[in-house]
JSON list of C-alpha atoms in Angstrom, two decimals:
[
{"chain": "A", "resi": 1, "resn": "MET", "atom": "CA", "xyz": [118.01, 106.56, 121.97]},
{"chain": "A", "resi": 2, "resn": "GLN", "atom": "CA", "xyz": [117.94, 104.64, 118.98]},
{"chain": "A", "resi": 3, "resn": "LYS", "atom": "CA", "xyz": [115.17, 101.77, 117.99]},
{"chain": "A", "resi": 4, "resn": "VAL", "atom": "CA", "xyz": [116.56, 98.21, 117.70]},
{"chain": "A", "resi": 5, "resn": "VAL", "atom": "CA", "xyz": [114.95, 96.67, 115.27]},
{"chain": "A", "resi": 6, "resn": "VAL", "atom": "CA", "xyz": [115.21, 92.12, 114.91]},
{"chain": "A", "resi": 7, "resn": "ARG", "atom": "CA", "xyz": [114.72, 90.88, 111.22]},
{"chain": "A", "resi": 8, "resn": "ASP", "atom": "CA", "xyz": [113.52, 87.69, 110.54]},
{"chain": "A", "resi": 9, "resn": "THR", "atom": "CA", "xyz": [116.21, 86.29, 108.57]},
{"chain": "A", "resi": 10, "resn": "GLN", "atom": "CA", "xyz": [114.74, 83.26, 107.42]},
{"chain": "A", "resi": 11, "resn": "MET", "atom": "CA", "xyz": [112.94, 84.46, 104.68]},
{"chain": "A", "resi": 12, "resn": "SER", "atom": "CA", "xyz": [115.68, 85.75, 102.77]},
{"chain": "A", "resi": 13, "resn": "LEU", "atom": "CA", "xyz": [117.66, 81.91, 103.19]},
{"chain": "A", "resi": 14, "resn": "PRO", "atom": "CA", "xyz": [116.89, 80.19, 99.66]},
{"chain": "A", "resi": 15, "resn": "THR", "atom": "CA", "xyz": [115.49, 77.27, 100.52]},
{"chain": "A", "resi": 16, "resn": "MET", "atom": "CA", "xyz": [114.38, 73.45, 98.55]},
{"chain": "A", "resi": 17, "resn": "ALA", "atom": "CA", "xyz": [110.89, 74.99, 98.41]},
{"chain": "A", "resi": 18, "resn": "LYS", "atom": "CA", "xyz": [111.48, 78.30, 97.06]},
{"chain": "A", "resi": 19, "resn": "LEU", "atom": "CA", "xyz": [113.85, 76.26, 94.53]},
{"chain": "A", "resi": 20, "resn": "PHE", "atom": "CA", "xyz": [110.96, 73.50, 93.86]},
{"chain": "A", "resi": 21, "resn": "GLY", "atom": "CA", "xyz": [108.51, 76.47, 93.09]},
{"chain": "A", "resi": 22, "resn": "ALA", "atom": "CA", "xyz": [110.60, 78.81, 90.97]},
{"chain": "A", "resi": 23, "resn": "LEU", "atom": "CA", "xyz": [111.28, 75.73, 88.69]},
{"chain": "A", "resi": 24, "resn": "GLY", "atom": "CA", "xyz": [108.11, 74.78, 88.76]},
{"chain": "A", "resi": 25, "resn": "LEU", "atom": "CA", "xyz": [106.34, 78.09, 87.76]},
{"chain": "A", "resi": 26, "resn": "ALA", "atom": "CA", "xyz": [109.42, 78.32, 85.30]},
{"chain": "A", "resi": 27, "resn": "ALA", "atom": "CA", "xyz": [108.20, 75.43, 83.48]},
{"chain": "A", "resi": 28, "resn": "THR", "atom": "CA", "xyz": [104.80, 76.39, 83.13]},
{"chain": "A", "resi": 29, "resn": "GLY", "atom": "CA", "xyz": [105.27, 79.53, 82.13]},
{"chain": "A", "resi": 30, "resn": "PHE", "atom": "CA", "xyz": [107.69, 78.33, 79.47]},
{"chain": "A", "resi": 31, "resn": "ILE", "atom": "CA", "xyz": [104.68, 75.45, 78.34]},
{"chain": "A", "resi": 32, "resn": "THR", "atom": "CA", "xyz": [101.92, 78.34, 78.57]},
{"chain": "A", "resi": 33, "resn": "ALA", "atom": "CA", "xyz": [103.85, 80.27, 76.41]},
{"chain": "A", "resi": 34, "resn": "GLU", "atom": "CA", "xyz": [104.19, 77.83, 73.94]},
{"chain": "A", "resi": 35, "resn": "LEU", "atom": "CA", "xyz": [100.47, 77.07, 73.83]},
{"chain": "A", "resi": 36, "resn": "ILE", "atom": "CA", "xyz": [99.99, 80.82, 73.85]},
{"chain": "A", "resi": 37, "resn": "CYS", "atom": "CA", "xyz": [102.04, 81.38, 70.81]},
{"chain": "A", "resi": 38, "resn": "GLY", "atom": "CA", "xyz": [100.20, 79.04, 68.92]},
{"chain": "A", "resi": 39, "resn": "LYS", "atom": "CA", "xyz": [97.39, 81.12, 69.13]},
{"chain": "A", "resi": 40, "resn": "LEU", "atom": "CA", "xyz": [98.20, 84.43, 68.51]},
{"chain": "A", "resi": 41, "resn": "PRO", "atom": "CA", "xyz": [96.85, 86.14, 65.07]},
{"chain": "A", "resi": 42, "resn": "PRO", "atom": "CA", "xyz": [100.03, 85.92, 62.57]},
{"chain": "A", "resi": 43, "resn": "GLY", "atom": "CA", "xyz": [102.15, 88.59, 62.28]},
{"chain": "A", "resi": 44, "resn": "THR", "atom": "CA", "xyz": [102.44, 89.05, 66.28]},
{"chain": "A", "resi": 45, "resn": "ALA", "atom": "CA", "xyz": [105.77, 89.69, 67.47]},
{"chain": "A", "resi": 46, "resn": "VAL", "atom": "CA", "xyz": [106.51, 86.83, 69.99]},
{"chain": "A", "resi": 47, "resn": "GLN", "atom": "CA", "xyz": [109.77, 85.68, 69.86]},
{"chain": "A", "resi": 48, "resn": "GLY", "atom": "CA", "xyz": [111.56, 84.56, 72.68]},
{"chain": "A", "resi": 49, "resn": "LEU", "atom": "CA", "xyz": [107.70, 84.81, 74.43]},
{"chain": "A", "resi": 50, "resn": "ALA", "atom": "CA", "xyz": [108.66, 81.54, 76.16]},
{"chain": "A", "resi": 51, "resn": "LEU", "atom": "CA", "xyz": [111.41, 82.56, 78.01]},
{"chain": "A", "resi": 52, "resn": "VAL", "atom": "CA", "xyz": [110.59, 85.50, 79.09]},
{"chain": "A", "resi": 53, "resn": "ALA", "atom": "CA", "xyz": [107.06, 83.62, 80.72]},
{"chain": "A", "resi": 54, "resn": "ALA", "atom": "CA", "xyz": [109.95, 80.79, 81.80]},
{"chain": "A", "resi": 55, "resn": "SER", "atom": "CA", "xyz": [112.38, 83.79, 83.54]},
{"chain": "A", "resi": 56, "resn": "PHE", "atom": "CA", "xyz": [108.83, 85.85, 85.01]},
{"chain": "A", "resi": 57, "resn": "GLY", "atom": "CA", "xyz": [107.95, 81.97, 86.25]},
{"chain": "A", "resi": 58, "resn": "LEU", "atom": "CA", "xyz": [111.39, 81.59, 87.61]},
{"chain": "A", "resi": 59, "resn": "LEU", "atom": "CA", "xyz": [111.06, 84.81, 89.75]},
{"chain": "A", "resi": 60, "resn": "LEU", "atom": "CA", "xyz": [107.52, 84.76, 90.85]},
{"chain": "A", "resi": 61, "resn": "GLY", "atom": "CA", "xyz": [107.57, 81.16, 91.73]},
{"chain": "A", "resi": 62, "resn": "TRP", "atom": "CA", "xyz": [110.74, 81.86, 94.36]},
{"chain": "A", "resi": 63, "resn": "ARG", "atom": "CA", "xyz": [108.81, 85.10, 95.57]},
{"chain": "A", "resi": 64, "resn": "VAL", "atom": "CA", "xyz": [105.03, 84.12, 95.54]},
{"chain": "A", "resi": 65, "resn": "ILE", "atom": "CA", "xyz": [105.49, 80.10, 95.73]},
{"chain": "A", "resi": 66, "resn": "GLY", "atom": "CA", "xyz": [108.26, 79.33, 98.32]},
{"chain": "A", "resi": 67, "resn": "ARG", "atom": "CA", "xyz": [107.79, 82.51, 100.44]},
{"chain": "A", "resi": 68, "resn": "ASN", "atom": "CA", "xyz": [106.22, 80.37, 102.99]},
{"chain": "A", "resi": 69, "resn": "PRO", "atom": "CA", "xyz": [105.86, 77.02, 103.13]},
{"chain": "A", "resi": 70, "resn": "GLY", "atom": "CA", "xyz": [104.27, 75.18, 105.92]},
{"chain": "A", "resi": 71, "resn": "ARG", "atom": "CA", "xyz": [100.78, 77.16, 106.10]},
{"chain": "A", "resi": 72, "resn": "GLY", "atom": "CA", "xyz": [98.18, 74.21, 105.08]},
{"chain": "A", "resi": 73, "resn": "ARG", "atom": "CA", "xyz": [96.53, 72.68, 101.87]},
{"chain": "A", "resi": 74, "resn": "VAL", "atom": "CA", "xyz": [94.37, 75.60, 101.43]},
{"chain": "A", "resi": 75, "resn": "LYS", "atom": "CA", "xyz": [97.39, 78.31, 101.61]},
{"chain": "A", "resi": 76, "resn": "VAL", "atom": "CA", "xyz": [99.30, 76.04, 99.11]},
{"chain": "A", "resi": 77, "resn": "ILE", "atom": "CA", "xyz": [96.17, 76.25, 96.35]},
{"chain": "A", "resi": 78, "resn": "GLU", "atom": "CA", "xyz": [95.90, 79.92, 97.43]},
{"chain": "A", "resi": 79, "resn": "ARG", "atom": "CA", "xyz": [99.52, 80.46, 96.32]},
{"chain": "A", "resi": 80, "resn": "GLY", "atom": "CA", "xyz": [99.32, 78.82, 93.28]},
{"chain": "A", "resi": 81, "resn": "VAL", "atom": "CA", "xyz": [96.53, 80.24, 91.93]},
{"chain": "A", "resi": 82, "resn": "HIS", "atom": "CA", "xyz": [98.83, 83.96, 92.96]},
{"chain": "A", "resi": 83, "resn": "ALA", "atom": "CA", "xyz": [101.34, 83.03, 91.25]},
{"chain": "A", "resi": 84, "resn": "ALA", "atom": "CA", "xyz": [99.53, 82.07, 87.77]},
{"chain": "A", "resi": 85, "resn": "ILE", "atom": "CA", "xyz": [97.21, 85.04, 88.05]},
{"chain": "A", "resi": 86, "resn": "TYR", "atom": "CA", "xyz": [100.58, 87.26, 88.57]},
{"chain": "A", "resi": 87, "resn": "LEU", "atom": "CA", "xyz": [102.73, 85.33, 85.86]},
{"chain": "A", "resi": 88, "resn": "LEU", "atom": "CA", "xyz": [99.44, 85.98, 83.47]},
{"chain": "A", "resi": 89, "resn": "VAL", "atom": "CA", "xyz": [99.78, 89.79, 83.85]},
{"chain": "A", "resi": 90, "resn": "TRP", "atom": "CA", "xyz": [103.41, 90.39, 83.31]},
{"chain": "A", "resi": 91, "resn": "THR", "atom": "CA", "xyz": [103.12, 88.00, 80.23]},
{"chain": "A", "resi": 92, "resn": "MET", "atom": "CA", "xyz": [100.31, 90.08, 78.90]},
{"chain": "A", "resi": 93, "resn": "VAL", "atom": "CA", "xyz": [102.19, 93.29, 79.68]},
{"chain": "A", "resi": 94, "resn": "PHE", "atom": "CA", "xyz": [105.57, 92.19, 78.21]},
{"chain": "A", "resi": 95, "resn": "LEU", "atom": "CA", "xyz": [103.63, 90.92, 74.83]},
{"chain": "A", "resi": 96, "resn": "GLY", "atom": "CA", "xyz": [101.56, 94.39, 75.38]},
{"chain": "A", "resi": 97, "resn": "ALA", "atom": "CA", "xyz": [104.80, 96.27, 75.65]},
{"chain": "A", "resi": 98, "resn": "LEU", "atom": "CA", "xyz": [106.82, 94.05, 72.36]},
{"chain": "A", "resi": 99, "resn": "GLN", "atom": "CA", "xyz": [104.07, 94.65, 70.53]},
{"chain": "A", "resi": 100, "resn": "MET", "atom": "CA", "xyz": [104.41, 98.84, 71.20]},
{"chain": "A", "resi": 101, "resn": "MET", "atom": "CA", "xyz": [107.97, 98.90, 70.72]},
{"chain": "A", "resi": 102, "resn": "ARG", "atom": "CA", "xyz": [107.39, 97.03, 66.54]},
{"chain": "A", "resi": 103, "resn": "GLN", "atom": "CA", "xyz": [104.44, 99.77, 66.59]},
{"chain": "A", "resi": 104, "resn": "MET", "atom": "CA", "xyz": [106.58, 102.78, 67.43]},
{"chain": "A", "resi": 105, "resn": "SER", "atom": "CA", "xyz": [109.05, 101.72, 65.13]},
{"chain": "A", "resi": 106, "resn": "ARG", "atom": "CA", "xyz": [106.82, 102.05, 62.81]},
{"chain": "A", "resi": 107, "resn": "GLY", "atom": "CA", "xyz": [106.48, 105.63, 63.22]},
{"chain": "A", "resi": 108, "resn": "ARG", "atom": "CA", "xyz": [102.50, 105.31, 64.93]},
{"chain": "A", "resi": 109, "resn": "TYR", "atom": "CA", "xyz": [102.69, 107.19, 67.72]},
{"chain": "A", "resi": 110, "resn": "ASP", "atom": "CA", "xyz": [102.48, 110.90, 68.49]},
{"chain": "A", "resi": 111, "resn": "GLY", "atom": "CA", "xyz": [103.76, 111.03, 71.73]},
{"chain": "A", "resi": 112, "resn": "PRO", "atom": "CA", "xyz": [105.49, 108.66, 75.09]},
{"chain": "A", "resi": 113, "resn": "SER", "atom": "CA", "xyz": [102.02, 108.82, 76.83]},
{"chain": "A", "resi": 114, "resn": "GLU", "atom": "CA", "xyz": [100.26, 107.38, 74.04]},
{"chain": "A", "resi": 115, "resn": "ALA", "atom": "CA", "xyz": [102.98, 104.53, 73.58]},
{"chain": "A", "resi": 116, "resn": "LEU", "atom": "CA", "xyz": [102.63, 103.76, 77.20]},
{"chain": "A", "resi": 117, "resn": "ILE", "atom": "CA", "xyz": [98.65, 103.83, 76.84]},
{"chain": "A", "resi": 118, "resn": "ASP", "atom": "CA", "xyz": [98.78, 101.24, 74.16]},
{"chain": "A", "resi": 119, "resn": "VAL", "atom": "CA", "xyz": [100.78, 99.02, 76.25]},
{"chain": "A", "resi": 120, "resn": "LEU", "atom": "CA", "xyz": [97.86, 98.00, 78.45]},
{"chain": "A", "resi": 121, "resn": "ALA", "atom": "CA", "xyz": [95.42, 97.99, 75.26]},
{"chain": "A", "resi": 122, "resn": "GLN", "atom": "CA", "xyz": [98.18, 95.65, 73.16]},
{"chain": "A", "resi": 123, "resn": "GLY", "atom": "CA", "xyz": [98.34, 93.48, 76.16]},
{"chain": "A", "resi": 124, "resn": "MET", "atom": "CA", "xyz": [94.64, 93.19, 76.89]},
{"chain": "A", "resi": 125, "resn": "ARG", "atom": "CA", "xyz": [93.62, 92.58, 73.00]},
{"chain": "A", "resi": 126, "resn": "LEU", "atom": "CA", "xyz": [96.59, 90.03, 72.46]},
{"chain": "A", "resi": 127, "resn": "GLY", "atom": "CA", "xyz": [95.39, 88.39, 75.85]},
{"chain": "A", "resi": 128, "resn": "SER", "atom": "CA", "xyz": [92.19, 88.18, 75.17]},
{"chain": "A", "resi": 129, "resn": "GLU", "atom": "CA", "xyz": [92.52, 86.52, 71.56]},
{"chain": "A", "resi": 130, "resn": "ALA", "atom": "CA", "xyz": [95.42, 84.24, 73.58]},
{"chain": "A", "resi": 131, "resn": "LEU", "atom": "CA", "xyz": [93.39, 83.09, 76.54]},
{"chain": "A", "resi": 132, "resn": "ARG", "atom": "CA", "xyz": [91.43, 79.98, 76.03]},
{"chain": "A", "resi": 133, "resn": "LEU", "atom": "CA", "xyz": [90.07, 77.11, 78.48]},
{"chain": "A", "resi": 134, "resn": "ASP", "atom": "CA", "xyz": [93.22, 74.99, 77.65]},
{"chain": "A", "resi": 135, "resn": "VAL", "atom": "CA", "xyz": [95.78, 77.58, 78.38]},
{"chain": "A", "resi": 136, "resn": "LEU", "atom": "CA", "xyz": [94.01, 78.82, 81.25]},
{"chain": "A", "resi": 137, "resn": "GLY", "atom": "CA", "xyz": [93.63, 75.21, 82.15]},
{"chain": "A", "resi": 138, "resn": "THR", "atom": "CA", "xyz": [97.03, 74.62, 81.78]},
{"chain": "A", "resi": 139, "resn": "LEU", "atom": "CA", "xyz": [98.68, 77.78, 83.87]},
{"chain": "A", "resi": 140, "resn": "PHE", "atom": "CA", "xyz": [96.21, 77.25, 86.56]},
{"chain": "A", "resi": 141, "resn": "CYS", "atom": "CA", "xyz": [96.87, 73.82, 87.33]},
{"chain": "A", "resi": 142, "resn": "GLY", "atom": "CA", "xyz": [100.61, 73.82, 87.09]},
{"chain": "A", "resi": 143, "resn": "ALA", "atom": "CA", "xyz": [101.05, 76.73, 89.21]},
{"chain": "A", "resi": 144, "resn": "VAL", "atom": "CA", "xyz": [99.34, 74.62, 91.70]},
{"chain": "A", "resi": 145, "resn": "LEU", "atom": "CA", "xyz": [101.16, 71.80, 91.16]},
{"chain": "A", "resi": 146, "resn": "SER", "atom": "CA", "xyz": [104.29, 73.61, 91.79]},
{"chain": "A", "resi": 147, "resn": "ALA", "atom": "CA", "xyz": [103.24, 75.44, 94.75]},
{"chain": "A", "resi": 148, "resn": "MET", "atom": "CA", "xyz": [102.14, 71.10, 96.33]},
{"chain": "A", "resi": 149, "resn": "LEU", "atom": "CA", "xyz": [105.73, 70.57, 95.05]},
{"chain": "A", "resi": 150, "resn": "ALA", "atom": "CA", "xyz": [107.63, 73.14, 96.68]},
{"chain": "A", "resi": 151, "resn": "GLU", "atom": "CA", "xyz": [105.34, 72.94, 100.10]},
{"chain": "A", "resi": 152, "resn": "TRP", "atom": "CA", "xyz": [106.57, 68.76, 99.42]},
{"chain": "A", "resi": 153, "resn": "ALA", "atom": "CA", "xyz": [110.07, 69.77, 99.08]},
{"chain": "A", "resi": 154, "resn": "TRP", "atom": "CA", "xyz": [109.93, 72.34, 102.24]},
{"chain": "A", "resi": 155, "resn": "LYS", "atom": "CA", "xyz": [108.42, 69.14, 104.31]},
{"chain": "A", "resi": 156, "resn": "ARG", "atom": "CA", "xyz": [111.35, 66.95, 102.90]},
{"chain": "A", "resi": 157, "resn": "TRP", "atom": "CA", "xyz": [114.24, 69.25, 103.43]},
{"chain": "A", "resi": 158, "resn": "ARG", "atom": "CA", "xyz": [112.98, 71.00, 106.39]}
]
């Protein structure tokens, strides 16, 4: 006998909460990346970092912030903080990969495992240099504000 599985397709449909969460976190990622670029040491390859952070923000805002609206204020803040942490981690991994590619073109690595390990090391080194109070404040306040806007949009256009 075959088992019948009924899915809730409500979660996969586009909603205004997902749109507002995605656009808000994309703007937050762009602004935060611009702040980070000013804090990095000279010679660090960061071309296009703001657009990449904005695209990460767009994806994470859609998937994390806009996923389950209507659960209360505490959950709104929680979703905003989670999205900010994910955005921070993905941006630092991207920065590390960008630096690793730059070093790889100079022939610095002996093998692929050394290059992959250096992605994390480069990301953590650049992250520790770039993360200041103003950057973290912008990131977390923007993400929580994006989550609040998504919640408002869900209530408005339900």
